[in-house]
XYZ file of C-alpha atoms in Angstrom:
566
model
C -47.396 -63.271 327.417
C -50.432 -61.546 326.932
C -52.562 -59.137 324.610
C -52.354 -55.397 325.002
C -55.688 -55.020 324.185
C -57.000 -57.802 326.818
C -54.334 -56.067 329.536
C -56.189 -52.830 328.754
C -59.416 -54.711 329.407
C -58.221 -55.924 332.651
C -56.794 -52.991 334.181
C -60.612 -51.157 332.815
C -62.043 -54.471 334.705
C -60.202 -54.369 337.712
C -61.332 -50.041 338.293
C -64.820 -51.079 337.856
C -64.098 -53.839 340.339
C -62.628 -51.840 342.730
C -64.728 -48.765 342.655
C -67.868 -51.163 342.412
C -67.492 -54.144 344.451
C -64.153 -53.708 346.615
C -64.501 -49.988 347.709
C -68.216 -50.236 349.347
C -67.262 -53.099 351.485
C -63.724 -51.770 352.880
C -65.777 -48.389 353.346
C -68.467 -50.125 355.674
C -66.202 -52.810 357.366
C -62.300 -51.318 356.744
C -59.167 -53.885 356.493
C -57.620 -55.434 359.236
C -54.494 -52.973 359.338
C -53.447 -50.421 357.259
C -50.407 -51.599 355.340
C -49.669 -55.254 354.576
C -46.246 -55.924 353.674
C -43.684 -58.962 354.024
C -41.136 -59.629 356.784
C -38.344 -57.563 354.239
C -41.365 -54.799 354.381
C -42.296 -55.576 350.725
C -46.076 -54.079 350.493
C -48.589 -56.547 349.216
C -51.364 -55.652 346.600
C -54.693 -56.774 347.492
C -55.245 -58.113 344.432
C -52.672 -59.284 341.416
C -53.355 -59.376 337.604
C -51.837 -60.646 334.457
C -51.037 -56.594 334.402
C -48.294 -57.070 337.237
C -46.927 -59.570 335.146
C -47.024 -58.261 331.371
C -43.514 -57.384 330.785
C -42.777 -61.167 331.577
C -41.330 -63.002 328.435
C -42.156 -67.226 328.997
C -39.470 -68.474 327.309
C -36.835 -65.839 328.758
C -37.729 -65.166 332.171
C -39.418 -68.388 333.073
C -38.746 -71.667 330.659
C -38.911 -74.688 331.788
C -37.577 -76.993 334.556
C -33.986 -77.730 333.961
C -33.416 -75.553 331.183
C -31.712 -71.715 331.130
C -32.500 -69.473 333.203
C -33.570 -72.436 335.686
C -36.380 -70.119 337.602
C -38.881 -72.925 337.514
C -35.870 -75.175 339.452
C -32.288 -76.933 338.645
C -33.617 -80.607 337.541
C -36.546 -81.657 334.831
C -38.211 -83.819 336.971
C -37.813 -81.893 340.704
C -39.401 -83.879 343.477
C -41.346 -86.067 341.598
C -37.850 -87.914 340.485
C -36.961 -88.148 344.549
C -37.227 -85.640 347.354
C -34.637 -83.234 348.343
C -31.815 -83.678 351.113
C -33.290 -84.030 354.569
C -30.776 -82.493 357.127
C -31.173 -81.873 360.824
C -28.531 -79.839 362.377
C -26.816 -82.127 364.831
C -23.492 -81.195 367.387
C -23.539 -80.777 370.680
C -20.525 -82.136 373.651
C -18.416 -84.953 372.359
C -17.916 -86.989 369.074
C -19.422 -90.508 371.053
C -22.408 -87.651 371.701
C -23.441 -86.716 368.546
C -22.452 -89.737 366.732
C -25.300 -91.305 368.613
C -27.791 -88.315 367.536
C -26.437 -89.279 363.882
C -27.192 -92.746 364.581
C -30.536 -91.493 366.199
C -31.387 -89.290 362.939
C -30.526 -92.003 360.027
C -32.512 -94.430 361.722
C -35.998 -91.925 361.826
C -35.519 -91.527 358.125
C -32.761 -88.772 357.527
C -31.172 -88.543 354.611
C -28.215 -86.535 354.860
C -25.831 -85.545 357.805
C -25.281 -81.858 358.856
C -22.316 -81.227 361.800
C -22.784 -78.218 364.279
C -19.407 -77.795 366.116
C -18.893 -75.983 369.607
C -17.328 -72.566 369.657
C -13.746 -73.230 370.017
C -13.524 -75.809 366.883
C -15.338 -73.012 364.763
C -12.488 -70.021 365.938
C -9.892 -72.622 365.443
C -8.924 -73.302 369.437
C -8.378 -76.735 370.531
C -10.187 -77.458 373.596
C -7.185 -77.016 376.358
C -6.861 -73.136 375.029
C -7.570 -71.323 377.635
C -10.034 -69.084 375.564
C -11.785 -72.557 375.201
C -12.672 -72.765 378.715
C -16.463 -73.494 379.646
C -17.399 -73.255 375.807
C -16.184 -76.607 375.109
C -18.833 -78.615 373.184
C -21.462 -76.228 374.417
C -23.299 -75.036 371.012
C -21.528 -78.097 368.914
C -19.147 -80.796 368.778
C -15.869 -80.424 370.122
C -13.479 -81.684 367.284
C -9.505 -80.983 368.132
C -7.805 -84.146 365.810
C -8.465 -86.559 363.634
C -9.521 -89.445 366.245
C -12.502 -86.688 366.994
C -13.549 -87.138 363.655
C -13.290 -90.976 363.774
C -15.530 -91.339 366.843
C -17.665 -88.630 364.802
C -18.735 -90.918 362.144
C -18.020 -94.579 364.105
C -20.424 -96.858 361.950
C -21.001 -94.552 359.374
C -19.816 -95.600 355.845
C -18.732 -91.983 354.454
C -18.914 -93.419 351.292
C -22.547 -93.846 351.621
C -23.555 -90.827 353.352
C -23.771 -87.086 352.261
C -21.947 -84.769 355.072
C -22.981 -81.209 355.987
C -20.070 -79.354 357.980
C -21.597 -75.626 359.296
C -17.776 -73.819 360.003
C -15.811 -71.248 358.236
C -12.864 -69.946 359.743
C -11.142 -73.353 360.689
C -13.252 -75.209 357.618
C -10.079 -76.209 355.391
C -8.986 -78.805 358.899
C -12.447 -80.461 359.197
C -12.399 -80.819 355.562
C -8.672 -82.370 355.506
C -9.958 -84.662 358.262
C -12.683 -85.796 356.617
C -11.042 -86.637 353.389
C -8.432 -88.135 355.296
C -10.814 -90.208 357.429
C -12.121 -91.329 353.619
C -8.330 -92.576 353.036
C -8.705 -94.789 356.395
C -11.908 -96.146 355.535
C -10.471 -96.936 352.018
C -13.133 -94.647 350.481
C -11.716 -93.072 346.997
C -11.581 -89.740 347.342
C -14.096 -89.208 344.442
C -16.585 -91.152 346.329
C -16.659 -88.639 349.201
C -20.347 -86.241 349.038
C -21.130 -83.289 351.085
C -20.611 -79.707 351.755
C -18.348 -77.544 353.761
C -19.568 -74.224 354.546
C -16.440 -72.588 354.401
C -17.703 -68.902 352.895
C -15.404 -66.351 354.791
C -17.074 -63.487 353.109
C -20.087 -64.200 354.962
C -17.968 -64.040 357.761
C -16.636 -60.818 357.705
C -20.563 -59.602 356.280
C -22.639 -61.063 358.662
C -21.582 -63.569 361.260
C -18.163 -62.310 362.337
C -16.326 -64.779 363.001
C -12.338 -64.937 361.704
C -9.231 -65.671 362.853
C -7.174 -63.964 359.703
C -7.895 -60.970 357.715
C -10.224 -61.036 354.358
C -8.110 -61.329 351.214
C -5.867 -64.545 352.789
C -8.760 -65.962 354.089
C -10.480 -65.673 350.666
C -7.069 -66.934 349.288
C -7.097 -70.392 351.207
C -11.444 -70.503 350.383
C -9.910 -70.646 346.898
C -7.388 -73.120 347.658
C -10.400 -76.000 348.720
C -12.246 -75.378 345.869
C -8.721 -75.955 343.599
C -8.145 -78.824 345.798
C -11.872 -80.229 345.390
C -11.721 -80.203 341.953
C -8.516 -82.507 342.104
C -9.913 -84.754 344.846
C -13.313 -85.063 345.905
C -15.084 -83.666 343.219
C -18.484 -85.086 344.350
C -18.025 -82.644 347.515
C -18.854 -78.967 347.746
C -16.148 -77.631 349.089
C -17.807 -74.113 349.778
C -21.324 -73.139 350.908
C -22.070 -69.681 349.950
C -24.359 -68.652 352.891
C -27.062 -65.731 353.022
C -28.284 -67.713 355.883
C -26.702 -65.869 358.342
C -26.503 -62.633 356.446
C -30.429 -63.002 356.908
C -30.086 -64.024 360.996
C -27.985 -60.758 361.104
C -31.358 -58.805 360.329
C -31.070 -58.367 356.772
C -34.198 -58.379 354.304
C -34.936 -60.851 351.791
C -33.431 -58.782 348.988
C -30.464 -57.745 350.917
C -29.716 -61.859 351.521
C -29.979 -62.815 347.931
C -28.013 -59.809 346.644
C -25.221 -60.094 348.653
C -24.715 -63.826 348.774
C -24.827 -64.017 344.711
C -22.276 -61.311 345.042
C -19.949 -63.642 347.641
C -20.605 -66.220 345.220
C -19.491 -64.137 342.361
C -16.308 -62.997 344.127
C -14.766 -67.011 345.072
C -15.869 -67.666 340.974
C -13.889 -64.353 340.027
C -11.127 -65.537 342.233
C -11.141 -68.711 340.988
C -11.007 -67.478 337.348
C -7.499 -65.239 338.364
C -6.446 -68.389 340.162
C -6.622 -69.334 336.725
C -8.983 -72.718 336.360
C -11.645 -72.546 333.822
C -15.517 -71.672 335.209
C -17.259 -74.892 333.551
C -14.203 -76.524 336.001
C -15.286 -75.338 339.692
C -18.584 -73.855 338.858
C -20.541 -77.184 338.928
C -19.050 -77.668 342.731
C -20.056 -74.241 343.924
C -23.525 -74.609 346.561
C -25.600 -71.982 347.763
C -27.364 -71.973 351.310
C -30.160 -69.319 352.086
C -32.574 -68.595 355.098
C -36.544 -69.284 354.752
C -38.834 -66.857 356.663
C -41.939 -66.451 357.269
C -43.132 -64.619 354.293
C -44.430 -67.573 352.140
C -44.885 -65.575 348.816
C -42.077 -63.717 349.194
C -39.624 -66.548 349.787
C -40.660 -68.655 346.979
C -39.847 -65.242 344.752
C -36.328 -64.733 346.146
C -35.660 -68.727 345.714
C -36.666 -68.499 342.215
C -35.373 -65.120 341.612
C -31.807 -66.484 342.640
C -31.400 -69.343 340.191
C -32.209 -67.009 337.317
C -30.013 -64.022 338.109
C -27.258 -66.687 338.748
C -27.520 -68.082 335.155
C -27.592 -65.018 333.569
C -24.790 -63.792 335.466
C -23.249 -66.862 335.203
C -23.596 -66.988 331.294
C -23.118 -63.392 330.537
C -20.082 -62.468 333.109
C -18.067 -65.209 333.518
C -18.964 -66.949 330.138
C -20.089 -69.921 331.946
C -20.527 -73.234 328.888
C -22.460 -76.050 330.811
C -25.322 -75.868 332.233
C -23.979 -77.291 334.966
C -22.305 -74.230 335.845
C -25.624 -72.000 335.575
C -27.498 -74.049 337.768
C -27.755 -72.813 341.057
C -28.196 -75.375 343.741
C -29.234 -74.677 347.826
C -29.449 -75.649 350.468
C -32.273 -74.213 352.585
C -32.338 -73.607 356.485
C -35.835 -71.933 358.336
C -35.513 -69.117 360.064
C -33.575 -69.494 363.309
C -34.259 -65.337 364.060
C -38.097 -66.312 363.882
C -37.945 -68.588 367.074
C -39.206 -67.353 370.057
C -38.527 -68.187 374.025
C -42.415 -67.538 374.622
C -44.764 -70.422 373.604
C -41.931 -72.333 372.047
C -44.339 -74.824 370.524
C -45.743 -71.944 368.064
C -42.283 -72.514 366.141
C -43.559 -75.874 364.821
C -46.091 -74.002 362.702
C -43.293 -71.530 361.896
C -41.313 -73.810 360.924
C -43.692 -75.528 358.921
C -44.530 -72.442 356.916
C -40.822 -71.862 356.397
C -40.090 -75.519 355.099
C -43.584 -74.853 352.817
C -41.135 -72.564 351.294
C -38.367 -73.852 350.583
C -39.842 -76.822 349.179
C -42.700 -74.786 347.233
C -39.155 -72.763 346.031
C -37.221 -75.535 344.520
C -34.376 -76.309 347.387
C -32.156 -79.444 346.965
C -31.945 -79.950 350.510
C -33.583 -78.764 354.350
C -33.130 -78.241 357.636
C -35.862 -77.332 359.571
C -35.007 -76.085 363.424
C -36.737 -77.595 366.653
C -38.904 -75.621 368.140
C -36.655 -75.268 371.722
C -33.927 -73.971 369.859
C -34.980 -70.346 371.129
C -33.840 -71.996 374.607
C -31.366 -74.770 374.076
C -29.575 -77.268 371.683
C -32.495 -79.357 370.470
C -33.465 -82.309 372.455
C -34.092 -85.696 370.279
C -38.289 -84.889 370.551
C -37.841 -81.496 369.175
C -35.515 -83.031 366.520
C -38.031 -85.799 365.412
C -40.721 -83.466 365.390
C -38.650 -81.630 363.199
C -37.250 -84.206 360.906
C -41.504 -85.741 360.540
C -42.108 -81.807 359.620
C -40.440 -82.322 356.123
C -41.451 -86.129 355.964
C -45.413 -84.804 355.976
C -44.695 -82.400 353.602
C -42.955 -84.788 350.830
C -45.528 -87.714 352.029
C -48.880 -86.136 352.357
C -48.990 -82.487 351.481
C -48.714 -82.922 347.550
C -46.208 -79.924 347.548
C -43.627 -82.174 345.972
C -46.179 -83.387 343.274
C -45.414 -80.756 340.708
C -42.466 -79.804 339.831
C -43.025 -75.685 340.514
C -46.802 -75.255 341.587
C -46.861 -71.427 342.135
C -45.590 -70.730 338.744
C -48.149 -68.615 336.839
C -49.386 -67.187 339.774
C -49.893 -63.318 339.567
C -48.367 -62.766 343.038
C -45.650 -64.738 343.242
C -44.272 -64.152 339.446
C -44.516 -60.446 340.237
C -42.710 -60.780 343.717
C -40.138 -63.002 341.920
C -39.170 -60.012 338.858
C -39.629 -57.302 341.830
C -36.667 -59.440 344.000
C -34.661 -59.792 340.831
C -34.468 -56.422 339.976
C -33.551 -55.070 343.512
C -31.180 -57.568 344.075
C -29.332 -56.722 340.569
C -29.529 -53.181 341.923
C -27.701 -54.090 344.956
C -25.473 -56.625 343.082
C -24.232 -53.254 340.211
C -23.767 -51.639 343.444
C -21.506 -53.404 344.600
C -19.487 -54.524 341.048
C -19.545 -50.055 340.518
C -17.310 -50.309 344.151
C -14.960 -52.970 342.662
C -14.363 -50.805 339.415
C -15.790 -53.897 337.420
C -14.507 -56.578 339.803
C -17.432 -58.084 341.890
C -14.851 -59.950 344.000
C -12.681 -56.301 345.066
C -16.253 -54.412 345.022
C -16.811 -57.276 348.198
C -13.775 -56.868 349.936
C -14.254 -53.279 349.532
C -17.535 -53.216 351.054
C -16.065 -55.041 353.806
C -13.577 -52.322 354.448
C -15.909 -49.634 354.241
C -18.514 -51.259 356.476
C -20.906 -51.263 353.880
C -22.618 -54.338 354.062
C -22.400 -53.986 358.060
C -24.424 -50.800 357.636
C -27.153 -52.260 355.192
C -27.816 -55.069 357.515
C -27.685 -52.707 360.537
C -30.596 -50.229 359.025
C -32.677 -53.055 357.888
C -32.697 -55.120 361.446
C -33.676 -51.471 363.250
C -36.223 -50.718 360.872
C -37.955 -54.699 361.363
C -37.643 -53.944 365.853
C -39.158 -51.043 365.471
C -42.286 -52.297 363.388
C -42.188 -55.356 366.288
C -42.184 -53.247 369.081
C -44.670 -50.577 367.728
C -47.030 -53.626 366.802
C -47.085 -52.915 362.716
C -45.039 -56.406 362.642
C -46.863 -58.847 364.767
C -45.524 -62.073 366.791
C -47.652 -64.503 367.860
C -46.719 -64.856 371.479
C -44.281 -61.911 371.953
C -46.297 -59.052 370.877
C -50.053 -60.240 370.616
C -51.775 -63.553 372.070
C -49.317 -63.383 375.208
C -50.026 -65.678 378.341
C -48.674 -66.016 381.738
C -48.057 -69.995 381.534
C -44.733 -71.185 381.656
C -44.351 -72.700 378.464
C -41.311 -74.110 378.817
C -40.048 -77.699 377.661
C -37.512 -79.966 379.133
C -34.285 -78.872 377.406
C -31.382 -80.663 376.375
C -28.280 -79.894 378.999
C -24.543 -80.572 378.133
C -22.881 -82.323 380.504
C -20.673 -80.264 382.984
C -17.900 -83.267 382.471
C -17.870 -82.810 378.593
C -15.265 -80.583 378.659
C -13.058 -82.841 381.191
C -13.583 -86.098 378.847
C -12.244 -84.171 375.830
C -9.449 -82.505 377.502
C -8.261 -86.121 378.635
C -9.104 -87.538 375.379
C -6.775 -84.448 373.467
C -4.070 -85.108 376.385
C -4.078 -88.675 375.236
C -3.857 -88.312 371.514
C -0.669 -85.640 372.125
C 0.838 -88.303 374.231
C 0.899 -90.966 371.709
C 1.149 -89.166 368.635
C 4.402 -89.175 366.795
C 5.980 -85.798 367.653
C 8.297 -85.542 365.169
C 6.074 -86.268 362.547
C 3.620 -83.474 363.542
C 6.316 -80.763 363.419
C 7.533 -81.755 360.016
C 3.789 -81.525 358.633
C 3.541 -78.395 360.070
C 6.783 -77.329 358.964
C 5.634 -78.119 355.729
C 2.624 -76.125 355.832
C 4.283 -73.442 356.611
C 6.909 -73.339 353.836
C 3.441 -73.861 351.877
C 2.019 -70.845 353.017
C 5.156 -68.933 352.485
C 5.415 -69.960 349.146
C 1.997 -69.143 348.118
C 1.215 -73.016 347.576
C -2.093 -74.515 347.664
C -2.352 -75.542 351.492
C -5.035 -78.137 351.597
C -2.337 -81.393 350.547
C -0.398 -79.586 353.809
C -3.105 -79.650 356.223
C -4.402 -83.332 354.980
C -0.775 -84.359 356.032
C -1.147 -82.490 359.615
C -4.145 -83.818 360.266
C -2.712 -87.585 359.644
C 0.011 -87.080 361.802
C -2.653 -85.462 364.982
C -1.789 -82.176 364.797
C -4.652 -80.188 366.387
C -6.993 -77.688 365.270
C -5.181 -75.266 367.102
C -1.772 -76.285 365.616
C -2.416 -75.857 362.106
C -4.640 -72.564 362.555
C -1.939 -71.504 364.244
C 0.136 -71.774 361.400
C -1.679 -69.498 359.211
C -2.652 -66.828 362.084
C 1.276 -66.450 362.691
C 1.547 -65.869 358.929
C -1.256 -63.524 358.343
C -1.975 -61.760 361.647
C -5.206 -61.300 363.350
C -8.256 -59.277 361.968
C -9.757 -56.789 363.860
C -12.851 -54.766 362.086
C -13.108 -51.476 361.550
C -16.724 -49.869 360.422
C -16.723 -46.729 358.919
C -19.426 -44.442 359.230
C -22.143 -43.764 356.354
């Protein structure tokens, strides 16, 4: 994009400047440290030029909004056509509970639902398993059959509303419940928006939870996405996360490399399945973590959509655009929120939301500031939710369509992201002897990605606790005030009202029916048969959670991990 001979001039310029203007005054006053770098430990220049920038092609590496390679964001218009998704994170005790926090949320101006469920829906346990005891709706809503999920959305036209559900390991029986609470509410199928996490990968990478080992569990991943296309193809019926890839410690290139490459292995799968890319691709959703490293954030967000749509386009020989663009969903940084001086997080969080929105994200949840010490009462929550409300209302972020473009720093952050993330990404293809997808499951194996993410989360503690990396509150500014807010408690009696409400659906379900669905599903999964039709037929007749898991655990066997040494 620009001259040789004015580059030449600039780098000449910027000597002078530095030997003449910057030099004398960091002699006689110094800097305030001696290193700056990023959360990921990305040094920062003092000072950026079109010369960190000249190997940048416009047209190639930057475009324009809603045209290949999609770094400048996935629509034409952006924000200024309307805002992106608001989500707040919402589960906690029973469905009647957190429909009322829907209720609550819709009604101060949320635009989109996103479910948390409690520990024993997420491993697949119904709430009467004995591992389920004192967990039960805890960190999210209990959910054991389909009447859960009718009391879950209880006023709530699912037609009208777009649906976030945060689980993986059981994710195929929420789904089946929710398109099968569509078929009661006499919503067509292909009405039905939202997203299901359901990225196993991840799982097995970063948040470790799993109830059957990797290659079935990718198998039935593959298996919503086939059924999703059929069904509900408004609904994405897999979130590929580096959200908690990033929780787990890992830098900001180490979250965009490997959750392109999880994303790369369910489209490779998909392909052997044998649909066509331009058929799934457009369903496929991306969820990432935003931290506090403004600048560097913005880089990796824009960094992602154009790796994906070169990848996309060159690999997989991906023909709409549709299947280039890639679309996120965007979560601050849950890691970032600390016990001590809890109300610090709102600027946290602030910054973090600054940054998703500055980096082109479809849709955002921004945490409550107690959520370093509890599920989030409903003040934390509205704080929250009026966070991204003041930002699309009265910042001007949203106003242009990608403000930071052109600037020195964050185009030069953005190509140095890109090119360590590819390295990362080769890396891991080189494993797979071609195949992305077995270079994953390899990794896996080998405890590869567990070791990357281990190194990088030691090498972070020790800059905190030697005072390089500073946190306001923990490390520097402390106090001896209690600082603590009122925090939302869950009921000691939760887990007694949903035992007698799962007693009451297994007494007046039709027995017989249940144990033919299931009975079905499992001459499904013997077979090799696309499950989901199976499960939406379980969950109509009340099996449980626990039921149908149980079906595929019995199959497959447990998982246990195994990390190899480097």
């Amino acid at each position: 994009m620009y001259d040789e001979d004015e580059l030449a001039e600039i780098r000449d310029s910027r000597e002078e400047w530095e030997a003449e203007t910057r030099d004398p005054v960091r002699e006689q006053y110094g800097e305030r440290q001696e290193r700056f770098a990023t959360v990921s430990n990305h040094e920062i220049e003092d000072l950026y030029t079109p010369a960190d920038v000249a190997d940048i092609d416009y047209d190639e590496d930057l475009g324009f909004p809603g045209e290949f390679p999609y770094t400048r964001g996935v629509y034409p218009t952006m924000y200024r056509g309307r805002t992106w998704t608001m989500r707040q994170f919402a589960g906690f005790g029973t469905a009647e509970e957190t429909n009322d926090r829907f209720h609550f949320l819709v009604e101060n101006g949320q635009t989109g639902l996103s479910t948390a469920f409690d520990m024993p829906s997420l491993m697949g346990k119904d709430s009467d398993d004995p591992l389920s005891d004192g967990e039960v709706g805890k960190e999210g809503v209990a959910v054991d059959t389909l009447r859960d999920m009718e009391i879950l959305f209880d006023g709530i036209d699912i037609g009208d509303v777009s649906t976030s559900f945060t689980i993986n390991p059981s994710a195929p029986v929420i789904y089946a419940m929710y398109v099968a609470l569509a078929d009661q509410q006499g919503v067509p199928r292909e009405q039905i928006r939202g997203t299901l996490q359901n990225d196993m990968l991840k799982e097995f990478i970063a948040q470790k939870e799993w109830v059957i080992p990797p290659e079935p569990s990718l198998d039935i991943v593959t298996d919503t996405i086939e059924f999703a296309v059929r069904e509900t193809p408004k609904f994405r019926p897999v979130s590929i996360s580096g959200y908690h890839i990033r929780e787990a410690g890992s830098t900001a290139v180490q979250e965009l490399a490997f959750t392109l490459a999880d994303g790369f292995a369910y489209v490779e799968d998909a392909i052997d399945r044998g649909m066509d890319v331009d058929e799934f691709a457009p369903q496929l959703s991306f969820f990432f973590n935003s931290h506090n490293s403004i600048f560097e954030e913005v880089g990796k967000f824009r960094a992602a959509r154009r790796i994906y749509a070169r990848i996309m386009d060159e690999w997989y020989d991906a023909g709409t655009p549709a299947s280039k663009q890639l679309k996120f969903h965007t979560q601050t940084a849950g890691q970032s929120l600390t016990a001590q001086q809890p109300l610090n997080n709102v600027v946290r969080v602030t910054i973090q939301a600054l940054a998703g929105v500055l980096g082109g994200t479809q849709s955002l949840h921004t945490n409550s500031f107690d959520e370093a010490l509890a599920l989030p009462s409903e003040q934390a929550v509205r704080v929250a939710l009026r966070t991204q409300q003041i930002i699309a209302e009265e910042s001007g972020a949203a106003d242009s369509i990608d403000p930071l473009a052109g600037s020195f720093m964050v185009e030069s952050l953005t190509e140095e992201i890109e090119a360590e993330a590819m390295a990362y990404i080769e890396e891991i293809r080189e494993m797979g002897d071609g195949s992305v997808r077995d270079g994953v499951l390899e990794g896996i194996e080998q405890g590869y990605f567990h070791r990357e993410i281990q190194d990088a989360s030691y090498e972070y503690q020790e800059r905190v606790e030697s005072g390089e990396e500073t946190v306001v509150g923990v490390n520097a500014y402390e106090t001896e005030e209690d600082t603590r807010p009122e925090v939302l408690k869950v009921d000691e009696e939760t887990q007694d009202r949903q035992l007698g409400r799962l007693a009451d659906v297994k007494a007046d379900r039709d027995d017989d029916a249940v144990e033919a669905s299931l009975d079905a599903l499992r001459e499904a999964v013997d077979s090799g048969e696309n499950v989901m039709p199976y499960i939406v037929d379980a969950v109509k007749a009340y099996a449980t959670m626990g039921e149908i898991m149980d079906v595929f655990e019995r199959k497959h066997g447990s998982y246990r991990e195994t990390i190899g040494l480097a």
